[in-house]
Amino acid sequence: MPAALSEIDVKILIALQEDSRLTVQELADRVGTSPSSCWRRLKSLEETGVIRRYTALVDPKAASVGECVFAHVTLDRHSAETAAIFIDTVRKRPEVLECYAVSGDADYLLRVAVRAIADYNRFLEEFVFQLPFQVRIRSNFALKEIKFETALPLGGGA
């Protein structure tokens, strides 16, 4: 990964976070560079892993996956083996959208998307209760989405 992003690289990233379907020509016009230079920079950002992938943002309610649950998970046994089993299992669960190792009372924070509360109960039964070790889980159901962004604050603003 490059040590520092150039001003043009940052402009490219900001533009792509707004609309990843821009053509190279449109992107070059937005950032004020030639299409060939823009294409080279874009390829470099992809190859160095700054750009992980391109994706579409799907509205959860419109896709009938409108329940968002934050699960705070604490492993009762702390070892490299139990952590590896937990992480490997989490990565296989499609309803787990995000998983973070965190500080504080819990070991992990999961963001889980399900159609209904019954589906979250099934997730607990099929995943959490089937682990070969004990875990404590505290679940918080999102009542209302206040803010949801995927774009990183690259523009230097507050």
PDB file of C-alpha atoms in Angstrom:
ATOM      1  CA  MET A   1       0.000   0.000   0.000  1.00  0.00           C
ATOM      2  CA  PRO A   2       1.345   3.449  -0.797  1.00  0.00           C
ATOM      3  CA  ALA A   3       2.740   5.419   2.136  1.00  0.00           C
ATOM      4  CA  ALA A   4       0.495   8.370   1.362  1.00  0.00           C
ATOM      5  CA  LEU A   5      -2.284   8.954  -1.113  1.00  0.00           C
ATOM      6  CA  SER A   6      -1.863  11.787  -3.582  1.00  0.00           C
ATOM      7  CA  GLU A   7      -4.471  14.523  -3.872  1.00  0.00           C
ATOM      8  CA  ILE A   8      -5.677  12.979  -7.154  1.00  0.00           C
ATOM      9  CA  ASP A   9      -5.894   9.530  -5.528  1.00  0.00           C
ATOM     10  CA  VAL A  10      -8.065  10.980  -2.764  1.00  0.00           C
ATOM     11  CA  LYS A  11     -10.302  12.685  -5.342  1.00  0.00           C
ATOM     12  CA  ILE A  12     -10.644   9.387  -7.205  1.00  0.00           C
ATOM     13  CA  LEU A  13     -11.603   7.569  -4.001  1.00  0.00           C
ATOM     14  CA  ILE A  14     -14.127  10.226  -2.995  1.00  0.00           C
ATOM     15  CA  ALA A  15     -15.737  10.125  -6.449  1.00  0.00           C
ATOM     16  CA  LEU A  16     -15.894   6.314  -6.480  1.00  0.00           C
ATOM     17  CA  GLN A  17     -17.400   6.211  -2.989  1.00  0.00           C
ATOM     18  CA  GLU A  18     -20.189   8.422  -4.323  1.00  0.00           C
ATOM     19  CA  ASP A  19     -20.670   6.402  -7.525  1.00  0.00           C
ATOM     20  CA  SER A  20     -18.558   3.333  -8.279  1.00  0.00           C
ATOM     21  CA  ARG A  21     -20.178   2.960 -11.704  1.00  0.00           C
ATOM     22  CA  LEU A  22     -18.394   5.991 -13.169  1.00  0.00           C
ATOM     23  CA  THR A  23     -16.530   5.290 -16.374  1.00  0.00           C
ATOM     24  CA  VAL A  24     -12.824   6.089 -16.448  1.00  0.00           C
ATOM     25  CA  GLN A  25     -13.636   9.085 -18.659  1.00  0.00           C
ATOM     26  CA  GLU A  26     -16.247  10.397 -16.197  1.00  0.00           C
ATOM     27  CA  LEU A  27     -13.897   9.793 -13.292  1.00  0.00           C
ATOM     28  CA  ALA A  28     -11.030  11.580 -15.064  1.00  0.00           C
ATOM     29  CA  ASP A  29     -13.308  14.551 -15.782  1.00  0.00           C
ATOM     30  CA  ARG A  30     -14.345  14.735 -12.122  1.00  0.00           C
ATOM     31  CA  VAL A  31     -10.816  14.633 -10.735  1.00  0.00           C
ATOM     32  CA  GLY A  32      -9.207  16.791 -13.418  1.00  0.00           C
ATOM     33  CA  THR A  33      -6.783  14.369 -15.038  1.00  0.00           C
ATOM     34  CA  SER A  34      -6.453  12.527 -18.335  1.00  0.00           C
ATOM     35  CA  PRO A  35      -8.272   9.206 -18.776  1.00  0.00           C
ATOM     36  CA  SER A  36      -4.981   7.306 -19.188  1.00  0.00           C
ATOM     37  CA  SER A  37      -3.498   8.815 -16.012  1.00  0.00           C
ATOM     38  CA  CYS A  38      -6.751   8.170 -14.162  1.00  0.00           C
ATOM     39  CA  TRP A  39      -6.817   4.546 -15.337  1.00  0.00           C
ATOM     40  CA  ARG A  40      -3.210   3.992 -14.148  1.00  0.00           C
ATOM     41  CA  ARG A  41      -3.965   5.493 -10.740  1.00  0.00           C
ATOM     42  CA  LEU A  42      -7.154   3.455 -10.471  1.00  0.00           C
ATOM     43  CA  LYS A  43      -5.304   0.231 -11.301  1.00  0.00           C
ATOM     44  CA  SER A  44      -2.632   1.086  -8.714  1.00  0.00           C
ATOM     45  CA  LEU A  45      -5.283   1.711  -6.043  1.00  0.00           C
ATOM     46  CA  GLU A  46      -6.843  -1.675  -6.863  1.00  0.00           C
ATOM     47  CA  GLU A  47      -3.538  -3.578  -6.983  1.00  0.00           C
ATOM     48  CA  THR A  48      -2.285  -2.136  -3.698  1.00  0.00           C
ATOM     49  CA  GLY A  49      -5.546  -3.022  -1.960  1.00  0.00           C
ATOM     50  CA  VAL A  50      -6.668   0.541  -1.244  1.00  0.00           C
ATOM     51  CA  ILE A  51      -9.758  -0.323  -3.277  1.00  0.00           C
ATOM     52  CA  ARG A  52     -10.899  -3.704  -1.983  1.00  0.00           C
ATOM     53  CA  ARG A  53     -13.803  -4.259  -4.374  1.00  0.00           C
ATOM     54  CA  TYR A  54     -16.776  -2.641  -6.072  1.00  0.00           C
ATOM     55  CA  THR A  55     -20.268  -3.333  -4.832  1.00  0.00           C
ATOM     56  CA  ALA A  56     -23.892  -2.193  -4.829  1.00  0.00           C
ATOM     57  CA  LEU A  57     -25.555  -0.941  -1.661  1.00  0.00           C
ATOM     58  CA  VAL A  58     -28.870  -2.734  -1.240  1.00  0.00           C
ATOM     59  CA  ASP A  59     -31.606  -1.220   0.912  1.00  0.00           C
ATOM     60  CA  PRO A  60     -32.232  -3.815   3.662  1.00  0.00           C
ATOM     61  CA  LYS A  61     -35.934  -2.991   4.065  1.00  0.00           C
ATOM     62  CA  ALA A  62     -36.560  -3.109   0.307  1.00  0.00           C
ATOM     63  CA  ALA A  63     -34.810  -6.497   0.186  1.00  0.00           C
ATOM     64  CA  SER A  64     -36.836  -7.754   3.188  1.00  0.00           C
ATOM     65  CA  VAL A  65     -33.783  -8.103   5.422  1.00  0.00           C
ATOM     66  CA  GLY A  66     -34.723  -5.206   7.646  1.00  0.00           C
ATOM     67  CA  GLU A  67     -33.828  -6.367  11.150  1.00  0.00           C
ATOM     68  CA  CYS A  68     -30.405  -5.224  12.331  1.00  0.00           C
ATOM     69  CA  VAL A  69     -28.996  -6.765  15.504  1.00  0.00           C
ATOM     70  CA  PHE A  70     -25.776  -5.855  17.279  1.00  0.00           C
ATOM     71  CA  ALA A  71     -24.500  -8.896  19.142  1.00  0.00           C
ATOM     72  CA  HIS A  72     -21.861  -8.442  21.841  1.00  0.00           C
ATOM     73  CA  VAL A  73     -20.117 -11.800  22.206  1.00  0.00           C
ATOM     74  CA  THR A  74     -17.841 -12.838  25.061  1.00  0.00           C
ATOM     75  CA  LEU A  75     -15.936 -16.110  24.880  1.00  0.00           C
ATOM     76  CA  ASP A  76     -15.802 -17.939  28.204  1.00  0.00           C
ATOM     77  CA  ARG A  77     -12.463 -19.518  27.293  1.00  0.00           C
ATOM     78  CA  HIS A  78      -9.754 -17.304  25.867  1.00  0.00           C
ATOM     79  CA  SER A  79      -7.281 -19.180  23.736  1.00  0.00           C
ATOM     80  CA  ALA A  80      -5.954 -18.948  20.219  1.00  0.00           C
ATOM     81  CA  GLU A  81      -7.892 -22.124  19.362  1.00  0.00           C
ATOM     82  CA  THR A  82     -11.303 -20.897  20.572  1.00  0.00           C
ATOM     83  CA  ALA A  83     -10.777 -17.514  18.902  1.00  0.00           C
ATOM     84  CA  ALA A  84      -9.838 -19.231  15.625  1.00  0.00           C
ATOM     85  CA  ILE A  85     -12.912 -21.490  15.755  1.00  0.00           C
ATOM     86  CA  PHE A  86     -15.181 -18.533  16.504  1.00  0.00           C
ATOM     87  CA  ILE A  87     -13.698 -16.364  13.738  1.00  0.00           C
ATOM     88  CA  ASP A  88     -13.793 -19.178  11.168  1.00  0.00           C
ATOM     89  CA  THR A  89     -17.434 -19.923  12.005  1.00  0.00           C
ATOM     90  CA  VAL A  90     -18.438 -16.232  11.916  1.00  0.00           C
ATOM     91  CA  ARG A  91     -16.902 -15.820   8.464  1.00  0.00           C
ATOM     92  CA  LYS A  92     -19.161 -18.598   7.162  1.00  0.00           C
ATOM     93  CA  ARG A  93     -22.397 -17.007   8.411  1.00  0.00           C
ATOM     94  CA  PRO A  94     -23.967 -14.851   5.668  1.00  0.00           C
ATOM     95  CA  GLU A  95     -26.161 -12.942   8.108  1.00  0.00           C
ATOM     96  CA  VAL A  96     -23.082 -11.609   9.925  1.00  0.00           C
ATOM     97  CA  LEU A  97     -22.260  -8.469   7.962  1.00  0.00           C
ATOM     98  CA  GLU A  98     -19.497  -7.216  10.219  1.00  0.00           C
ATOM     99  CA  CYS A  99     -17.418  -8.666  13.031  1.00  0.00           C
ATOM    100  CA  TYR A 100     -14.915  -6.765  15.135  1.00  0.00           C
ATOM    101  CA  ALA A 101     -12.640  -7.822  17.969  1.00  0.00           C
ATOM    102  CA  VAL A 102     -13.327  -5.093  20.530  1.00  0.00           C
ATOM    103  CA  SER A 103     -12.177  -3.801  23.872  1.00  0.00           C
ATOM    104  CA  GLY A 104     -14.502  -3.525  26.835  1.00  0.00           C
ATOM    105  CA  ASP A 105     -16.988  -6.003  28.262  1.00  0.00           C
ATOM    106  CA  ALA A 106     -17.325  -8.142  25.108  1.00  0.00           C
ATOM    107  CA  ASP A 107     -14.679  -9.798  22.957  1.00  0.00           C
ATOM    108  CA  TYR A 108     -16.477  -9.360  19.634  1.00  0.00           C
ATOM    109  CA  LEU A 109     -19.149  -7.130  18.170  1.00  0.00           C
ATOM    110  CA  LEU A 110     -21.259  -8.547  15.336  1.00  0.00           C
ATOM    111  CA  ARG A 111     -23.676  -6.703  13.072  1.00  0.00           C
ATOM    112  CA  VAL A 112     -26.270  -9.257  12.040  1.00  0.00           C
ATOM    113  CA  ALA A 113     -28.946  -8.725   9.367  1.00  0.00           C
ATOM    114  CA  VAL A 114     -32.036 -10.931   9.405  1.00  0.00           C
ATOM    115  CA  ARG A 115     -35.544 -10.821   7.994  1.00  0.00           C
ATOM    116  CA  ALA A 116     -37.287 -11.200  11.352  1.00  0.00           C
ATOM    117  CA  ILE A 117     -36.594 -11.765  15.030  1.00  0.00           C
ATOM    118  CA  ALA A 118     -37.360 -15.480  14.581  1.00  0.00           C
ATOM    119  CA  ASP A 119     -34.479 -15.642  12.096  1.00  0.00           C
ATOM    120  CA  TYR A 120     -32.144 -14.150  14.699  1.00  0.00           C
ATOM    121  CA  ASN A 121     -33.294 -16.812  17.167  1.00  0.00           C
ATOM    122  CA  ARG A 122     -32.521 -19.454  14.532  1.00  0.00           C
ATOM    123  CA  PHE A 123     -29.070 -17.841  14.032  1.00  0.00           C
ATOM    124  CA  LEU A 124     -28.423 -18.187  17.767  1.00  0.00           C
ATOM    125  CA  GLU A 125     -29.556 -21.820  17.783  1.00  0.00           C
ATOM    126  CA  GLU A 126     -27.581 -22.811  14.670  1.00  0.00           C
ATOM    127  CA  PHE A 127     -24.440 -20.804  15.368  1.00  0.00           C
ATOM    128  CA  VAL A 128     -23.924 -19.590  18.918  1.00  0.00           C
ATOM    129  CA  PHE A 129     -25.432 -22.579  20.714  1.00  0.00           C
ATOM    130  CA  GLN A 130     -23.542 -25.033  18.471  1.00  0.00           C
ATOM    131  CA  LEU A 131     -20.061 -23.720  19.230  1.00  0.00           C
ATOM    132  CA  PRO A 132     -17.870 -26.291  21.026  1.00  0.00           C
ATOM    133  CA  PHE A 133     -17.392 -23.848  23.929  1.00  0.00           C
ATOM    134  CA  GLN A 134     -19.557 -21.484  25.927  1.00  0.00           C
ATOM    135  CA  VAL A 135     -20.142 -17.867  24.960  1.00  0.00           C
ATOM    136  CA  ARG A 136     -22.166 -15.069  26.476  1.00  0.00           C
ATOM    137  CA  ILE A 137     -24.131 -12.946  24.058  1.00  0.00           C
ATOM    138  CA  ARG A 138     -25.920  -9.653  24.588  1.00  0.00           C
ATOM    139  CA  SER A 139     -28.128  -8.580  21.703  1.00  0.00           C
ATOM    140  CA  ASN A 140     -29.308  -5.081  20.848  1.00  0.00           C
ATOM    141  CA  PHE A 141     -31.958  -4.673  18.168  1.00  0.00           C
ATOM    142  CA  ALA A 142     -31.772  -1.491  16.122  1.00  0.00           C
ATOM    143  CA  LEU A 143     -35.035   0.386  16.489  1.00  0.00           C
ATOM    144  CA  LYS A 144     -34.338   2.989  13.828  1.00  0.00           C
ATOM    145  CA  GLU A 145     -31.438   3.756  11.513  1.00  0.00           C
ATOM    146  CA  ILE A 146     -30.243   7.295  12.180  1.00  0.00           C
ATOM    147  CA  LYS A 147     -27.154   7.367   9.989  1.00  0.00           C
ATOM    148  CA  PHE A 148     -25.582   4.806   7.701  1.00  0.00           C
ATOM    149  CA  GLU A 149     -22.555   5.660   5.598  1.00  0.00           C
ATOM    150  CA  THR A 150     -20.041   3.540   3.803  1.00  0.00           C
ATOM    151  CA  ALA A 151     -17.816   6.317   2.468  1.00  0.00           C
ATOM    152  CA  LEU A 152     -14.657   6.994   4.435  1.00  0.00           C
ATOM    153  CA  PRO A 153     -14.044  10.652   5.355  1.00  0.00           C
ATOM    154  CA  LEU A 154     -11.127  11.240   2.975  1.00  0.00           C
ATOM    155  CA  GLY A 155     -11.752  14.895   2.195  1.00  0.00           C
ATOM    156  CA  GLY A 156     -10.057  16.229   5.335  1.00  0.00           C
ATOM    157  CA  GLY A 157     -13.273  17.776   6.691  1.00  0.00           C
ATOM    158  CA  ALA A 158     -14.483  17.394  10.249  1.00  0.00           C
TER     159      ALA A 158
END
